[in-house]
Amino acid sequence: MSGRQHKETELARRTRARGLAVGRGMARIAEEIYEACGPHFGTSRIKSHRLAHGIALADVVEQVRALFERDGKPAPGIGETLVSAYESGLKRPGPEYLHYLCSVYRVEPAALGYDGPCICGHGHRIPGVVRGGIQETKPDTSPDSRELWIKPLDVTSVDGGEEDENVLRRTLLAVIAGGAAVPLTPPVMGAAEHFRRRMDETLVSTTVSPAMLDHWEEAAAAFGRQYMNTPPMRQLCDVLLEFSTVRQAMENHQPIDLQERLCALAARLSGLAGIIMIDLGDQRLARSFFRTSRTAADETGDRALRAWVTARESLVPLFYGDPREALTLAKKSRDLAGQTPCAAKAMAPVVEARALSMLANSGGKKDVVDQAKRALSRARAAFAQMAPAQQEDTVFGYTERQLYFHQGDALARLGQTIEADLILEQALEKYEGDLLDQTLIRFDRAHCRLLEGDGDEALRLGVDAVTRVGEGFRTDIILRRAHDLVKAIEDRCGDLPGLGPLKDLLTAPPPAATMTPSEADV
């Protein structure tokens, strides 16, 4: 321990002893330690609570782990280094870790130096104690004395405000508590639309520190990395809460360099919200978020970012059956990218090829097939020019496995079954461990067998694809592809034996999915 740290600890110890001697609570003692040590040693509010309890970093870690175990959750990745980073201000705890830190210290987020209510929706503090722990009201002696921290709706507030954030926090709590089947409800849809509308208003009307911007940018990048492994409703809540924070920062005019970074961040978060809305099956909200994302991206002058937003937006009409609009948006994305090596420069030609393959109607006009193959060739060349970091980013970049999958999908639709099957087999290997994407690839391979005239094998592969995922993982994306395969088999081969049981399997109402539907790989 350095001399400075020793002096900080000694002062905190004396303050704690005096507080205990006169019967003060821990929250009040923590406030006094913060007031005594903060000006001299830069002691943060969250650290003052640990010093008030007289415990070490290891004790905090063990208490958090014990709470995770109590709630039946896997052991968290929290350690002394991470807690120390929270105390020094280098990192900010995510919603779940913040909830458990509040539980350890029995205070609200504000007492630890963080804005906003906890995701649990209830107070952590003991009766009669508020924020910093100062006794202001008579203790409640009722059986359930926890105070509901989520504030009631303020009729004077505008859309996209605190009540909308509370809707997302309640939904996030339900997901964390094990309700992975939480649907996209009207209140959540309304809150999402309010956030987007407020951002639109801020962008057209429009002081934050560079360090805070760094934090927000790191959070957005983390959302991209977590996308493949996080249930969509859970991630939608996280993304929109961060989106709301960025919007509030943009309400005031910023220096031009910070304003551009905020706009870029708003574009990425809004684009990610649009992607998740596709996963959840809401085309209208997906388009609205991409429109907001375009507005924000246009303020940056970043060609790569503007191209990324447009390429991602092109997936909405591609997925919902309008290949001509998808083709138009993909070409626009390609033009925006220009000669800049970026994800959109590889992604846009792939969308072009997939849209053309839909227009070619499985082996149609030769000139359309040739155009699609030239687009795939451009995509491969552009992918080779991308930075390694972008080649590993599923959301804000474009990965090799996505390239293989999308090439195989386009070639299968074009009727190039031999080449498609070879590429799809390679894609299946690269997607090892990702059940959803493997299932979509298996549907493509079944389509190849059907085009080759083997309806029985196509049906077998289709049944295998559906049964592998089980009822609990049959997302809207998988059911769409399965129904398309059934219809194609009926059109080509009639009523094959085994089609009836497959139809019954698909029409049975399955539980809502707990797997993240990967729009990025649709």
Short mmCIF file of N, CA, C and O in Angstrom, two decimals, residues 123-168:
data_model
loop_
_atom_site.label_atom_id
_atom_site.label_comp_id
_atom_site.label_asym_id
_atom_site.label_seq_id
_atom_site.Cartn_x
_atom_site.Cartn_y
_atom_site.Cartn_z
N GLY A 123 -36.11 -0.53 -3.74
CA GLY A 123 -35.02 0.05 -2.99
C GLY A 123 -34.19 -1.01 -2.30
O GLY A 123 -34.69 -2.04 -1.88
N HIS A 124 -32.89 -0.74 -2.17
CA HIS A 124 -31.99 -1.65 -1.45
C HIS A 124 -31.74 -1.17 -0.04
O HIS A 124 -31.21 -1.91 0.78
N ARG A 125 -32.08 0.08 0.22
CA ARG A 125 -31.70 0.65 1.51
C ARG A 125 -32.64 0.19 2.61
O ARG A 125 -33.75 -0.27 2.35
N ILE A 126 -32.19 0.35 3.84
CA ILE A 126 -33.01 -0.03 5.00
C ILE A 126 -34.10 1.02 5.19
O ILE A 126 -33.99 2.14 4.70
N PRO A 127 -35.20 0.70 5.88
CA PRO A 127 -36.31 1.63 6.02
C PRO A 127 -35.89 2.98 6.57
O PRO A 127 -35.11 3.06 7.51
N GLY A 128 -36.44 4.05 5.94
CA GLY A 128 -36.20 5.39 6.42
C GLY A 128 -34.90 5.99 5.98
O GLY A 128 -34.55 7.08 6.41
N VAL A 129 -34.14 5.30 5.13
CA VAL A 129 -32.86 5.83 4.68
C VAL A 129 -32.96 6.16 3.21
O VAL A 129 -33.48 5.38 2.43
N VAL A 130 -32.47 7.30 2.80
CA VAL A 130 -32.58 7.70 1.40
C VAL A 130 -31.21 8.02 0.85
O VAL A 130 -30.32 8.48 1.54
N ARG A 131 -31.02 7.71 -0.42
CA ARG A 131 -29.80 8.01 -1.17
C ARG A 131 -28.54 7.85 -0.35
O ARG A 131 -28.03 6.76 -0.20
N GLY A 132 -28.03 8.93 0.24
CA GLY A 132 -26.78 8.82 0.98
C GLY A 132 -26.92 8.15 2.32
O GLY A 132 -25.95 7.96 3.03
N GLY A 133 -28.11 7.80 2.71
CA GLY A 133 -28.28 7.08 3.96
C GLY A 133 -28.72 7.97 5.10
O GLY A 133 -28.79 7.57 6.24
N ILE A 134 -29.06 9.23 4.85
CA ILE A 134 -29.44 10.16 5.91
C ILE A 134 -30.88 9.89 6.31
O ILE A 134 -31.77 9.79 5.47
N GLN A 135 -31.14 9.74 7.60
CA GLN A 135 -32.48 9.43 8.09
C GLN A 135 -33.36 10.66 7.92
O GLN A 135 -33.11 11.72 8.47
N GLU A 136 -34.41 10.54 7.10
CA GLU A 136 -35.26 11.69 6.89
C GLU A 136 -36.72 11.39 7.22
O GLU A 136 -37.53 12.28 7.37
N THR A 137 -37.08 10.09 7.27
CA THR A 137 -38.45 9.75 7.55
C THR A 137 -38.49 8.67 8.62
O THR A 137 -37.50 8.00 8.87
N LYS A 138 -39.64 8.51 9.20
CA LYS A 138 -39.81 7.48 10.22
C LYS A 138 -39.73 6.11 9.58
O LYS A 138 -40.34 5.87 8.55
N PRO A 139 -38.99 5.17 10.17
CA PRO A 139 -38.87 3.84 9.59
C PRO A 139 -40.23 3.17 9.42
O PRO A 139 -41.11 3.28 10.27
N ASP A 140 -40.39 2.49 8.30
CA ASP A 140 -41.60 1.76 8.01
C ASP A 140 -41.52 0.39 8.67
O ASP A 140 -40.57 -0.35 8.47
N THR A 141 -42.54 0.06 9.46
CA THR A 141 -42.51 -1.21 10.19
C THR A 141 -43.39 -2.26 9.54
O THR A 141 -43.68 -3.29 10.13
N SER A 142 -43.88 -1.99 8.31
CA SER A 142 -44.72 -2.97 7.63
C SER A 142 -43.89 -4.17 7.22
O SER A 142 -42.67 -4.09 7.12
N PRO A 143 -44.55 -5.33 6.96
CA PRO A 143 -43.80 -6.55 6.61
C PRO A 143 -42.89 -6.35 5.42
O PRO A 143 -41.78 -6.85 5.40
N ASP A 144 -43.38 -5.65 4.38
CA ASP A 144 -42.53 -5.41 3.21
C ASP A 144 -42.19 -3.94 3.18
O ASP A 144 -42.95 -3.11 2.70
N SER A 145 -41.05 -3.58 3.77
CA SER A 145 -40.71 -2.17 3.94
C SER A 145 -39.82 -1.63 2.84
O SER A 145 -39.36 -0.51 2.94
N ARG A 146 -39.57 -2.44 1.81
CA ARG A 146 -38.73 -1.92 0.73
C ARG A 146 -39.50 -0.87 -0.07
O ARG A 146 -40.65 -1.08 -0.44
N GLU A 147 -38.87 0.23 -0.33
CA GLU A 147 -39.51 1.31 -1.07
C GLU A 147 -39.35 1.09 -2.56
O GLU A 147 -38.26 0.76 -3.03
N LEU A 148 -40.43 1.24 -3.32
CA LEU A 148 -40.33 1.13 -4.77
C LEU A 148 -39.60 2.34 -5.30
O LEU A 148 -40.05 3.47 -5.15
N TRP A 149 -38.43 2.10 -5.92
CA TRP A 149 -37.59 3.22 -6.35
C TRP A 149 -38.03 3.77 -7.68
O TRP A 149 -37.77 4.91 -8.01
N ILE A 150 -38.71 2.94 -8.49
CA ILE A 150 -39.17 3.46 -9.78
C ILE A 150 -40.24 4.50 -9.52
O ILE A 150 -41.24 4.24 -8.88
N LYS A 151 -40.04 5.69 -10.05
CA LYS A 151 -40.95 6.79 -9.77
C LYS A 151 -42.24 6.63 -10.55
O LYS A 151 -42.25 6.10 -11.66
N PRO A 152 -43.37 7.12 -10.00
CA PRO A 152 -44.62 7.07 -10.75
C PRO A 152 -44.56 8.00 -11.95
O PRO A 152 -43.73 8.91 -12.01
N LEU A 153 -45.44 7.76 -12.89
CA LEU A 153 -45.45 8.56 -14.11
C LEU A 153 -45.74 10.01 -13.78
O LEU A 153 -46.71 10.34 -13.10
N ASP A 154 -44.90 10.87 -14.27
CA ASP A 154 -45.08 12.30 -14.12
C ASP A 154 -45.85 12.80 -15.33
O ASP A 154 -45.36 12.75 -16.46
N VAL A 155 -47.09 13.28 -15.10
CA VAL A 155 -47.93 13.67 -16.23
C VAL A 155 -47.34 14.85 -16.98
O VAL A 155 -47.73 15.12 -18.11
N THR A 156 -46.40 15.55 -16.38
CA THR A 156 -45.79 16.70 -17.06
C THR A 156 -44.59 16.29 -17.90
O THR A 156 -44.05 17.08 -18.64
N SER A 157 -44.13 15.02 -17.74
CA SER A 157 -42.95 14.60 -18.48
C SER A 157 -43.32 14.30 -19.91
O SER A 157 -44.47 14.03 -20.24
N VAL A 158 -42.35 14.32 -20.79
CA VAL A 158 -42.58 14.06 -22.20
C VAL A 158 -42.21 12.64 -22.52
O VAL A 158 -41.57 11.95 -21.75
N ASP A 159 -42.65 12.18 -23.71
CA ASP A 159 -42.35 10.82 -24.14
C ASP A 159 -40.85 10.59 -24.15
O ASP A 159 -40.07 11.47 -24.47
N GLY A 160 -40.47 9.36 -23.86
CA GLY A 160 -39.05 9.01 -23.89
C GLY A 160 -38.34 9.37 -22.61
O GLY A 160 -37.12 9.34 -22.55
N GLY A 161 -39.10 9.69 -21.55
CA GLY A 161 -38.48 10.11 -20.30
C GLY A 161 -38.34 8.98 -19.32
O GLY A 161 -38.17 7.81 -19.68
N GLU A 162 -38.46 9.32 -18.04
CA GLU A 162 -38.15 8.37 -16.97
C GLU A 162 -39.10 7.18 -16.95
O GLU A 162 -38.68 6.05 -16.71
N GLU A 163 -40.39 7.40 -17.23
CA GLU A 163 -41.33 6.28 -17.19
C GLU A 163 -41.01 5.25 -18.26
O GLU A 163 -41.12 4.04 -18.03
N ASP A 164 -40.57 5.71 -19.45
CA ASP A 164 -40.18 4.77 -20.50
C ASP A 164 -38.94 3.98 -20.08
O ASP A 164 -38.83 2.79 -20.37
N GLU A 165 -38.00 4.65 -19.42
CA GLU A 165 -36.83 3.92 -18.91
C GLU A 165 -37.27 2.89 -17.87
O GLU A 165 -36.72 1.77 -17.82
N ASN A 166 -38.26 3.23 -17.05
CA ASN A 166 -38.74 2.28 -16.05
C ASN A 166 -39.37 1.05 -16.69
O ASN A 166 -39.23 -0.07 -16.20
N VAL A 167 -40.07 1.26 -17.82
CA VAL A 167 -40.66 0.12 -18.54
C VAL A 167 -39.56 -0.85 -18.96
O VAL A 167 -39.68 -2.07 -18.80
N LEU A 168 -38.45 -0.31 -19.49
CA LEU A 168 -37.35 -1.16 -19.93
C LEU A 168 -36.66 -1.81 -18.74
O LEU A 168 -36.24 -2.97 -18.82
#
